[in-house]
Short mmCIF file of N, CA, C and O in Angstrom, two decimals:
data_model
loop_
_atom_site.label_atom_id
_atom_site.label_comp_id
_atom_site.label_asym_id
_atom_site.label_seq_id
_atom_site.Cartn_x
_atom_site.Cartn_y
_atom_site.Cartn_z
N MET A 1 22.77 30.05 28.82
CA MET A 1 21.74 29.32 28.23
C MET A 1 21.89 29.31 26.67
O MET A 1 22.05 30.29 26.08
N ILE A 2 21.82 28.22 26.02
CA ILE A 2 21.92 28.01 24.54
C ILE A 2 20.43 28.01 23.98
O ILE A 2 19.66 27.25 24.49
N MET A 3 20.30 28.91 23.03
CA MET A 3 19.01 28.92 22.39
C MET A 3 19.16 28.17 21.02
O MET A 3 20.05 28.36 20.22
N ILE A 4 18.27 27.30 20.86
CA ILE A 4 18.38 26.52 19.57
C ILE A 4 17.17 26.97 18.63
O ILE A 4 16.00 26.98 19.09
N ASN A 5 17.49 27.36 17.50
CA ASN A 5 16.43 27.91 16.57
C ASN A 5 16.15 26.86 15.56
O ASN A 5 16.97 26.55 14.71
N LYS A 6 15.10 26.22 15.64
CA LYS A 6 14.67 25.13 14.79
C LYS A 6 13.64 25.60 13.72
O LYS A 6 13.13 24.95 12.88
N ASN A 7 13.42 26.97 13.77
CA ASN A 7 12.51 27.52 12.78
C ASN A 7 13.20 27.66 11.42
O ASN A 7 14.22 28.17 11.23
N PRO A 8 12.58 27.03 10.38
CA PRO A 8 13.21 27.11 9.01
C PRO A 8 13.05 28.52 8.49
O PRO A 8 12.16 29.32 8.95
N ASP A 9 13.92 28.84 7.54
CA ASP A 9 13.81 30.15 6.88
C ASP A 9 12.38 30.27 6.28
O ASP A 9 11.91 29.22 5.68
N PRO A 10 11.71 31.35 6.48
CA PRO A 10 10.31 31.43 5.96
C PRO A 10 10.18 31.10 4.50
O PRO A 10 9.17 30.53 4.03
N LYS A 11 11.14 31.46 3.69
CA LYS A 11 11.08 31.26 2.30
C LYS A 11 11.19 29.68 2.00
O LYS A 11 10.52 29.11 1.10
N VAL A 12 11.98 28.99 2.81
CA VAL A 12 12.15 27.53 2.66
C VAL A 12 10.77 26.97 3.15
O VAL A 12 10.32 26.03 2.49
N MET A 13 10.26 27.45 4.16
CA MET A 13 8.90 26.92 4.62
C MET A 13 7.84 27.06 3.57
O MET A 13 7.07 26.21 3.30
N LEU A 14 7.83 28.32 2.92
CA LEU A 14 6.88 28.59 1.94
C LEU A 14 6.99 27.54 0.76
O LEU A 14 6.01 27.01 0.32
N LYS A 15 8.28 27.37 0.35
CA LYS A 15 8.50 26.42 -0.83
C LYS A 15 8.11 25.02 -0.34
O LYS A 15 7.50 24.26 -1.24
N GLN A 16 8.36 24.65 0.78
CA GLN A 16 8.11 23.26 1.29
C GLN A 16 6.53 23.08 1.39
O GLN A 16 6.11 21.97 1.01
N LEU A 17 5.84 24.07 1.90
CA LEU A 17 4.35 23.99 1.82
C LEU A 17 3.85 23.74 0.46
O LEU A 17 2.99 22.93 0.26
N GLY A 18 4.44 24.53 -0.53
CA GLY A 18 4.03 24.30 -1.94
C GLY A 18 4.35 22.92 -2.46
O GLY A 18 3.45 22.28 -3.00
N ARG A 19 5.51 22.47 -2.12
CA ARG A 19 5.89 21.08 -2.57
C ARG A 19 4.98 20.07 -1.95
O ARG A 19 4.56 19.08 -2.58
N ASP A 20 4.67 20.18 -0.68
CA ASP A 20 3.84 19.24 0.03
C ASP A 20 2.38 19.28 -0.55
O ASP A 20 1.74 18.21 -0.69
N ALA A 21 1.92 20.42 -0.86
CA ALA A 21 0.59 20.50 -1.50
C ALA A 21 0.57 19.83 -2.89
O ALA A 21 -0.38 19.08 -3.15
N ILE A 22 1.66 20.05 -3.63
CA ILE A 22 1.72 19.32 -4.95
C ILE A 22 1.88 17.85 -4.78
O ILE A 22 1.11 17.07 -5.56
N ASN A 23 2.64 17.37 -3.88
CA ASN A 23 2.84 15.95 -3.62
C ASN A 23 1.44 15.37 -3.13
O ASN A 23 1.07 14.23 -3.54
N LEU A 24 0.74 16.13 -2.30
CA LEU A 24 -0.56 15.61 -1.78
C LEU A 24 -1.53 15.53 -2.98
O LEU A 24 -2.25 14.49 -3.04
N LEU A 25 -1.58 16.48 -3.74
CA LEU A 25 -2.43 16.44 -4.99
C LEU A 25 -2.08 15.19 -5.86
O LEU A 25 -2.94 14.57 -6.48
N ALA A 26 -0.77 15.00 -6.06
CA ALA A 26 -0.36 13.86 -6.86
C ALA A 26 -0.76 12.58 -6.31
O ALA A 26 -0.93 11.56 -7.13
N MET A 27 -0.92 12.48 -5.03
CA MET A 27 -1.23 11.18 -4.45
C MET A 27 -2.73 11.01 -4.19
O MET A 27 -3.24 9.90 -3.82
N CYS A 28 -3.55 12.05 -4.33
CA CYS A 28 -4.91 11.89 -3.97
C CYS A 28 -5.87 11.94 -5.18
O CYS A 28 -5.52 12.23 -6.25
N SER A 29 -7.12 11.68 -4.90
CA SER A 29 -8.13 11.67 -6.06
C SER A 29 -8.61 13.13 -6.04
O SER A 29 -8.45 13.90 -5.27
N VAL A 30 -9.50 13.28 -7.14
CA VAL A 30 -10.14 14.60 -7.33
C VAL A 30 -10.95 14.93 -6.11
O VAL A 30 -10.94 16.13 -5.63
N ASP A 31 -11.69 13.93 -5.59
CA ASP A 31 -12.55 14.18 -4.45
C ASP A 31 -11.82 14.58 -3.17
O ASP A 31 -12.39 15.32 -2.34
N SER A 32 -10.61 14.13 -2.97
CA SER A 32 -9.83 14.49 -1.82
C SER A 32 -8.87 15.66 -1.99
O SER A 32 -8.09 15.90 -1.13
N ALA A 33 -9.02 16.29 -3.11
CA ALA A 33 -8.10 17.43 -3.43
C ALA A 33 -8.33 18.58 -2.52
O ALA A 33 -7.49 19.43 -2.29
N ALA A 34 -9.43 18.65 -1.73
CA ALA A 34 -9.80 19.67 -0.86
C ALA A 34 -8.72 19.67 0.33
O ALA A 34 -8.54 20.60 1.09
N GLU A 35 -8.09 18.50 0.58
CA GLU A 35 -7.04 18.40 1.57
C GLU A 35 -5.95 19.38 1.45
O GLU A 35 -5.26 19.79 2.43
N VAL A 36 -5.79 19.92 0.21
CA VAL A 36 -4.72 20.80 -0.05
C VAL A 36 -5.05 22.31 0.43
O VAL A 36 -4.16 23.12 0.61
N LYS A 37 -6.37 22.65 0.54
CA LYS A 37 -6.77 23.89 0.90
C LYS A 37 -6.08 24.48 2.11
O LYS A 37 -5.60 25.58 2.13
N PRO A 38 -5.99 23.69 3.17
CA PRO A 38 -5.19 24.34 4.38
C PRO A 38 -3.70 24.59 4.02
O PRO A 38 -3.24 25.59 4.61
N LEU A 39 -3.05 23.97 3.20
CA LEU A 39 -1.66 24.19 2.87
C LEU A 39 -1.64 25.47 1.99
O LEU A 39 -0.72 26.28 2.12
N GLU A 40 -2.64 25.65 1.17
CA GLU A 40 -2.69 26.89 0.35
C GLU A 40 -2.97 28.08 1.23
O GLU A 40 -2.19 29.15 1.01
N ALA A 41 -3.75 27.91 2.18
CA ALA A 41 -4.04 29.00 3.10
C ALA A 41 -2.72 29.29 3.95
O ALA A 41 -2.39 30.46 4.15
N GLY A 42 -2.09 28.18 4.27
CA GLY A 42 -0.85 28.44 5.11
C GLY A 42 0.21 29.19 4.25
O GLY A 42 0.98 29.94 4.83
N ILE A 43 0.31 28.88 2.92
CA ILE A 43 1.28 29.53 2.13
C ILE A 43 0.93 31.07 2.13
O ILE A 43 1.91 31.86 2.39
N ARG A 44 -0.29 31.44 2.02
CA ARG A 44 -0.62 32.87 2.08
C ARG A 44 -0.38 33.55 3.42
O ARG A 44 0.13 34.63 3.46
N LEU A 45 -0.53 32.72 4.52
CA LEU A 45 -0.27 33.26 5.79
C LEU A 45 1.10 33.33 6.14
O LEU A 45 1.51 34.22 6.92
N VAL A 46 1.94 32.44 5.74
CA VAL A 46 3.40 32.61 5.91
C VAL A 46 3.92 33.78 5.31
O VAL A 46 4.67 34.56 5.80
N ARG A 47 3.36 34.17 4.09
CA ARG A 47 3.75 35.35 3.33
C ARG A 47 3.40 36.64 4.26
O ARG A 47 4.14 37.50 4.51
N LYS A 48 2.20 36.59 4.71
CA LYS A 48 1.64 37.64 5.54
C LYS A 48 2.47 37.85 6.83
O LYS A 48 2.84 38.95 7.20
N ALA A 49 2.65 36.72 7.53
CA ALA A 49 3.37 36.80 8.83
C ALA A 49 4.78 37.23 8.68
O ALA A 49 5.32 37.98 9.55
N TRP A 50 5.40 36.82 7.72
CA TRP A 50 6.90 37.00 7.52
C TRP A 50 7.25 38.08 6.51
O TRP A 50 8.35 38.33 6.13
N ASP A 51 6.18 38.77 6.00
CA ASP A 51 6.38 39.85 5.05
C ASP A 51 7.15 39.42 3.87
O ASP A 51 8.07 40.18 3.45
N LEU A 52 6.86 38.32 3.26
CA LEU A 52 7.48 37.86 2.02
C LEU A 52 6.94 38.45 0.80
O LEU A 52 5.75 38.83 0.80
N PRO A 53 7.67 38.55 -0.21
CA PRO A 53 7.09 39.12 -1.55
C PRO A 53 5.95 38.22 -2.14
O PRO A 53 5.97 36.98 -2.03
N GLU A 54 5.00 39.02 -2.66
CA GLU A 54 3.82 38.22 -3.30
C GLU A 54 4.22 37.29 -4.42
O GLU A 54 3.63 36.24 -4.64
N GLU A 55 5.38 37.65 -5.06
CA GLU A 55 5.88 36.77 -6.19
C GLU A 55 6.08 35.36 -5.70
O GLU A 55 5.94 34.37 -6.40
N ASP A 56 6.73 35.34 -4.51
CA ASP A 56 7.06 33.99 -3.88
C ASP A 56 5.82 33.09 -3.70
O ASP A 56 5.81 31.86 -3.91
N VAL A 57 4.75 33.81 -3.27
CA VAL A 57 3.48 33.13 -2.96
C VAL A 57 2.89 32.64 -4.33
O VAL A 57 2.43 31.55 -4.54
N GLN A 58 2.90 33.65 -5.25
CA GLN A 58 2.26 33.35 -6.54
C GLN A 58 2.93 32.19 -7.31
O GLN A 58 2.19 31.36 -7.98
N ALA A 59 4.26 32.08 -7.19
CA ALA A 59 4.95 31.02 -7.75
C ALA A 59 4.50 29.63 -7.24
O ALA A 59 4.24 28.66 -8.00
N GLN A 60 4.27 29.58 -5.87
CA GLN A 60 3.84 28.31 -5.32
C GLN A 60 2.36 28.04 -5.71
O GLN A 60 2.07 26.91 -6.03
N MET A 61 1.53 28.99 -5.71
CA MET A 61 0.09 28.81 -6.02
C MET A 61 -0.06 28.43 -7.54
O MET A 61 -0.90 27.63 -7.84
N ASP A 62 0.75 29.04 -8.38
CA ASP A 62 0.78 28.62 -9.74
C ASP A 62 1.09 27.11 -9.97
O ASP A 62 0.49 26.41 -10.72
N SER A 63 2.15 26.72 -9.20
CA SER A 63 2.56 25.34 -9.30
C SER A 63 1.43 24.35 -8.78
O SER A 63 1.26 23.35 -9.40
N ILE A 64 0.82 24.71 -7.69
CA ILE A 64 -0.29 23.97 -7.25
C ILE A 64 -1.47 23.94 -8.16
O ILE A 64 -1.97 22.81 -8.46
N ALA A 65 -1.75 25.04 -8.77
CA ALA A 65 -2.84 25.06 -9.84
C ALA A 65 -2.45 24.18 -10.98
O ALA A 65 -3.45 23.49 -11.45
N GLU A 66 -1.24 24.25 -11.41
CA GLU A 66 -0.88 23.39 -12.42
C GLU A 66 -0.95 21.86 -12.14
O GLU A 66 -1.48 21.15 -12.96
N GLU A 67 -0.51 21.52 -10.92
CA GLU A 67 -0.74 20.08 -10.57
C GLU A 67 -2.21 19.69 -10.36
O GLU A 67 -2.67 18.65 -10.77
N ARG A 68 -3.06 20.60 -9.88
CA ARG A 68 -4.48 20.36 -9.76
C ARG A 68 -5.07 20.18 -11.08
O ARG A 68 -5.92 19.27 -11.33
N GLU A 69 -4.75 21.01 -12.08
CA GLU A 69 -5.20 20.88 -13.46
C GLU A 69 -4.70 19.49 -14.08
O GLU A 69 -5.56 18.84 -14.68
N SER A 70 -3.56 19.20 -13.85
CA SER A 70 -2.89 17.91 -14.39
C SER A 70 -3.70 16.72 -13.83
O SER A 70 -4.05 15.82 -14.50
N MET A 71 -4.06 16.74 -12.56
CA MET A 71 -4.75 15.70 -11.84
C MET A 71 -6.30 15.64 -12.40
O MET A 71 -6.70 14.54 -12.71
N MET A 72 -6.87 16.80 -12.46
CA MET A 72 -8.27 16.76 -12.99
C MET A 72 -8.45 16.24 -14.37
O MET A 72 -9.36 15.60 -14.67
N PHE A 73 -7.46 16.67 -15.22
CA PHE A 73 -7.60 16.27 -16.63
C PHE A 73 -6.65 15.09 -16.94
O PHE A 73 -6.49 14.78 -18.06
N GLN A 74 -6.09 14.47 -15.89
CA GLN A 74 -5.29 13.33 -15.99
C GLN A 74 -4.14 13.47 -17.04
O GLN A 74 -3.88 12.68 -17.89
N ILE A 75 -3.48 14.63 -16.93
CA ILE A 75 -2.34 15.00 -17.78
C ILE A 75 -1.08 14.45 -17.16
O ILE A 75 -0.83 14.69 -16.00
N PRO A 76 -0.34 13.53 -17.83
CA PRO A 76 0.82 12.93 -17.13
C PRO A 76 2.00 13.85 -17.11
O PRO A 76 3.11 13.52 -17.58
N GLU A 77 1.85 14.94 -16.43
CA GLU A 77 2.96 15.89 -16.31
C GLU A 77 2.97 16.35 -14.88
O GLU A 77 1.87 16.77 -14.29
N ASP A 78 4.10 16.37 -14.16
CA ASP A 78 4.25 16.81 -12.77
C ASP A 78 4.55 18.23 -12.85
O ASP A 78 5.40 18.79 -13.64
N ALA A 79 4.01 18.99 -11.76
CA ALA A 79 4.34 20.39 -11.50
C ALA A 79 5.78 20.53 -10.90
O ALA A 79 6.34 21.57 -10.97
N LEU A 80 6.32 19.52 -10.30
CA LEU A 80 7.65 19.46 -9.77
C LEU A 80 8.58 18.68 -10.61
O LEU A 80 8.19 17.66 -11.19
N PRO A 81 9.82 19.02 -10.62
CA PRO A 81 10.86 18.25 -11.23
C PRO A 81 10.86 16.78 -10.53
O PRO A 81 10.61 16.73 -9.33
N GLU A 82 11.31 15.87 -11.21
CA GLU A 82 11.23 14.43 -10.74
C GLU A 82 12.09 14.33 -9.39
O GLU A 82 11.62 13.59 -8.49
N ASP A 83 13.19 15.05 -9.21
CA ASP A 83 14.00 14.94 -8.03
C ASP A 83 13.39 15.63 -6.82
O ASP A 83 13.84 15.52 -5.70
N GLU A 84 12.28 16.39 -7.05
CA GLU A 84 11.57 17.02 -5.91
C GLU A 84 10.33 16.40 -5.49
O GLU A 84 9.69 16.68 -4.48
N LEU A 85 9.82 15.42 -6.38
CA LEU A 85 8.69 14.70 -6.03
C LEU A 85 8.85 13.75 -4.80
O LEU A 85 9.83 13.11 -4.70
N LEU A 86 7.90 13.91 -3.83
CA LEU A 86 7.99 13.10 -2.61
C LEU A 86 9.33 13.33 -1.97
O LEU A 86 9.79 12.47 -1.17
N ASN A 87 9.85 14.49 -2.03
CA ASN A 87 11.19 14.76 -1.40
C ASN A 87 10.88 14.93 0.12
O ASN A 87 9.97 15.76 0.53
N SER A 88 11.54 14.22 0.97
CA SER A 88 11.26 14.24 2.37
C SER A 88 11.84 15.54 3.07
O SER A 88 12.84 16.12 2.60
N TYR A 89 11.18 15.97 4.04
CA TYR A 89 11.54 17.13 4.77
C TYR A 89 11.30 16.87 6.19
O TYR A 89 10.44 16.19 6.54
N ASP A 90 12.03 17.54 7.08
CA ASP A 90 11.79 17.38 8.52
C ASP A 90 10.49 18.05 8.90
O ASP A 90 10.35 19.24 9.06
N GLY A 91 9.42 17.26 9.09
CA GLY A 91 8.10 17.65 9.48
C GLY A 91 8.20 18.52 10.76
O GLY A 91 7.33 19.43 10.85
N ALA A 92 8.99 18.18 11.66
CA ALA A 92 9.11 18.90 12.95
C ALA A 92 9.45 20.32 12.73
O ALA A 92 8.96 21.22 13.37
N LYS A 93 10.37 20.53 11.77
CA LYS A 93 10.76 21.94 11.48
C LYS A 93 9.67 22.72 10.90
O LYS A 93 9.42 23.91 11.25
N ILE A 94 8.84 22.08 10.01
CA ILE A 94 7.69 22.76 9.39
C ILE A 94 6.67 23.10 10.52
O ILE A 94 6.15 24.18 10.56
N LEU A 95 6.46 22.11 11.37
CA LEU A 95 5.43 22.38 12.41
C LEU A 95 5.98 23.54 13.33
O LEU A 95 5.14 24.38 13.73
N TRP A 96 7.13 23.51 13.70
CA TRP A 96 7.75 24.58 14.58
C TRP A 96 7.62 25.90 13.84
O TRP A 96 7.30 26.97 14.34
N GLY A 97 7.90 25.80 12.51
CA GLY A 97 7.83 27.13 11.66
C GLY A 97 6.36 27.63 11.59
O GLY A 97 6.16 28.90 11.72
N LEU A 98 5.38 26.71 11.51
CA LEU A 98 3.96 27.14 11.46
C LEU A 98 3.61 27.66 12.77
O LEU A 98 2.81 28.58 12.96
N PHE A 99 4.10 27.06 13.90
CA PHE A 99 3.78 27.51 15.30
C PHE A 99 4.34 29.02 15.39
O PHE A 99 3.59 29.91 15.83
N ASN A 100 5.59 29.26 14.98
CA ASN A 100 6.08 30.61 14.98
C ASN A 100 5.36 31.55 14.06
O ASN A 100 5.22 32.68 14.39
N THR A 101 4.88 31.09 13.02
CA THR A 101 4.07 31.87 12.09
C THR A 101 2.80 32.30 12.74
O THR A 101 2.38 33.47 12.78
N ALA A 102 2.10 31.38 13.35
CA ALA A 102 0.87 31.64 14.11
C ALA A 102 1.14 32.68 15.20
O ALA A 102 0.27 33.59 15.43
N ALA A 103 2.18 32.62 15.83
CA ALA A 103 2.55 33.57 16.91
C ALA A 103 2.75 34.96 16.38
O ALA A 103 2.49 36.02 17.12
N ARG A 104 3.09 35.15 14.98
CA ARG A 104 3.35 36.39 14.45
C ARG A 104 2.01 37.00 13.97
O ARG A 104 1.91 38.21 13.64
N LEU A 105 0.96 36.16 13.82
CA LEU A 105 -0.33 36.66 13.34
C LEU A 105 -1.19 37.11 14.39
O LEU A 105 -1.29 36.45 15.50
N ASN A 106 -1.83 38.22 14.24
CA ASN A 106 -2.76 38.79 15.27
C ASN A 106 -4.21 38.30 15.14
O ASN A 106 -4.87 38.30 16.22
N ASP A 107 -4.59 37.91 14.01
CA ASP A 107 -5.98 37.59 13.79
C ASP A 107 -6.22 36.09 14.22
O ASP A 107 -5.51 35.16 13.71
N LYS A 108 -7.27 35.82 14.95
CA LYS A 108 -7.47 34.46 15.45
C LYS A 108 -7.85 33.50 14.29
O LYS A 108 -7.45 32.28 14.31
N ASP A 109 -8.60 34.04 13.28
CA ASP A 109 -8.92 33.24 12.15
C ASP A 109 -7.73 32.73 11.38
O ASP A 109 -7.54 31.63 10.99
N ASP A 110 -6.67 33.68 11.21
CA ASP A 110 -5.40 33.33 10.56
C ASP A 110 -4.65 32.25 11.36
O ASP A 110 -4.07 31.39 10.81
N GLN A 111 -4.69 32.51 12.73
CA GLN A 111 -4.03 31.50 13.55
C GLN A 111 -4.59 30.12 13.43
O GLN A 111 -3.91 29.09 13.35
N ASN A 112 -5.94 30.06 13.34
CA ASN A 112 -6.71 28.79 13.20
C ASN A 112 -6.34 28.14 11.85
O ASN A 112 -6.22 26.93 11.69
N ALA A 113 -6.22 29.05 10.86
CA ALA A 113 -5.95 28.50 9.49
C ALA A 113 -4.52 27.87 9.41
O ALA A 113 -4.28 26.85 8.82
N ILE A 114 -3.59 28.51 10.10
CA ILE A 114 -2.21 27.94 10.22
C ILE A 114 -2.30 26.60 10.99
O ILE A 114 -1.55 25.61 10.67
N SER A 115 -3.06 26.61 11.99
CA SER A 115 -3.18 25.24 12.78
C SER A 115 -3.81 24.17 11.88
O SER A 115 -3.27 23.11 11.99
N GLU A 116 -4.65 24.52 10.93
CA GLU A 116 -5.20 23.44 10.09
C GLU A 116 -4.12 22.99 9.12
O GLU A 116 -4.09 21.82 8.77
N ALA A 117 -3.21 23.92 8.62
CA ALA A 117 -2.10 23.43 7.81
C ALA A 117 -1.24 22.47 8.55
O ALA A 117 -0.79 21.49 8.03
N GLY A 118 -1.03 22.77 9.84
CA GLY A 118 -0.17 21.90 10.69
C GLY A 118 -0.85 20.56 10.91
O GLY A 118 -0.12 19.56 10.95
N GLU A 119 -2.18 20.48 10.96
CA GLU A 119 -2.87 19.28 11.11
C GLU A 119 -2.60 18.28 9.90
O GLU A 119 -2.59 17.09 10.06
N ILE A 120 -2.44 18.91 8.78
CA ILE A 120 -2.12 18.05 7.55
C ILE A 120 -0.91 17.25 7.75
O ILE A 120 -0.71 16.07 7.47
N TYR A 121 0.19 17.89 8.40
CA TYR A 121 1.38 17.22 8.68
C TYR A 121 1.25 16.04 9.64
O TYR A 121 1.92 15.13 9.56
N GLY A 122 0.36 16.26 10.66
CA GLY A 122 0.06 15.30 11.55
C GLY A 122 -0.60 14.10 10.89
O GLY A 122 -0.30 12.90 11.32
N ARG A 123 -1.47 14.24 9.98
CA ARG A 123 -2.11 13.20 9.27
C ARG A 123 -1.16 12.40 8.30
O ARG A 123 -1.40 11.26 8.04
N LEU A 124 -0.20 13.20 7.75
CA LEU A 124 0.71 12.63 6.77
C LEU A 124 1.84 11.76 7.41
O LEU A 124 2.44 10.91 6.94
N SER A 125 2.09 12.00 8.75
CA SER A 125 3.21 11.32 9.39
C SER A 125 2.70 10.04 9.99
O SER A 125 1.61 9.66 10.05
#
């Protein structure tokens, strides 16, 4: 039996969640910026589930905060380099990674929060 591992590297998944949160902020209004909250929670929970360094999470959260501030004050500067804006990624890999992340978490509230992050990808596709 051949086992296919479609789970992305947790660090790659963490970075992609951050990129997607930044791209979502760049595309939405101040009123709809709350859409990013599930992705931010997902970033923290990926770190928790996969035992990643806090610095990796903080880097993503800082970039998201920078984009949020740019959006709120209409500063024409992006938190991501031009070549990473709206960079496409295999959403199925992220969803599979989030599923595996949820399986590693013991707390039902954490699992539900990861599920909410996954729902964002369903709405974006």
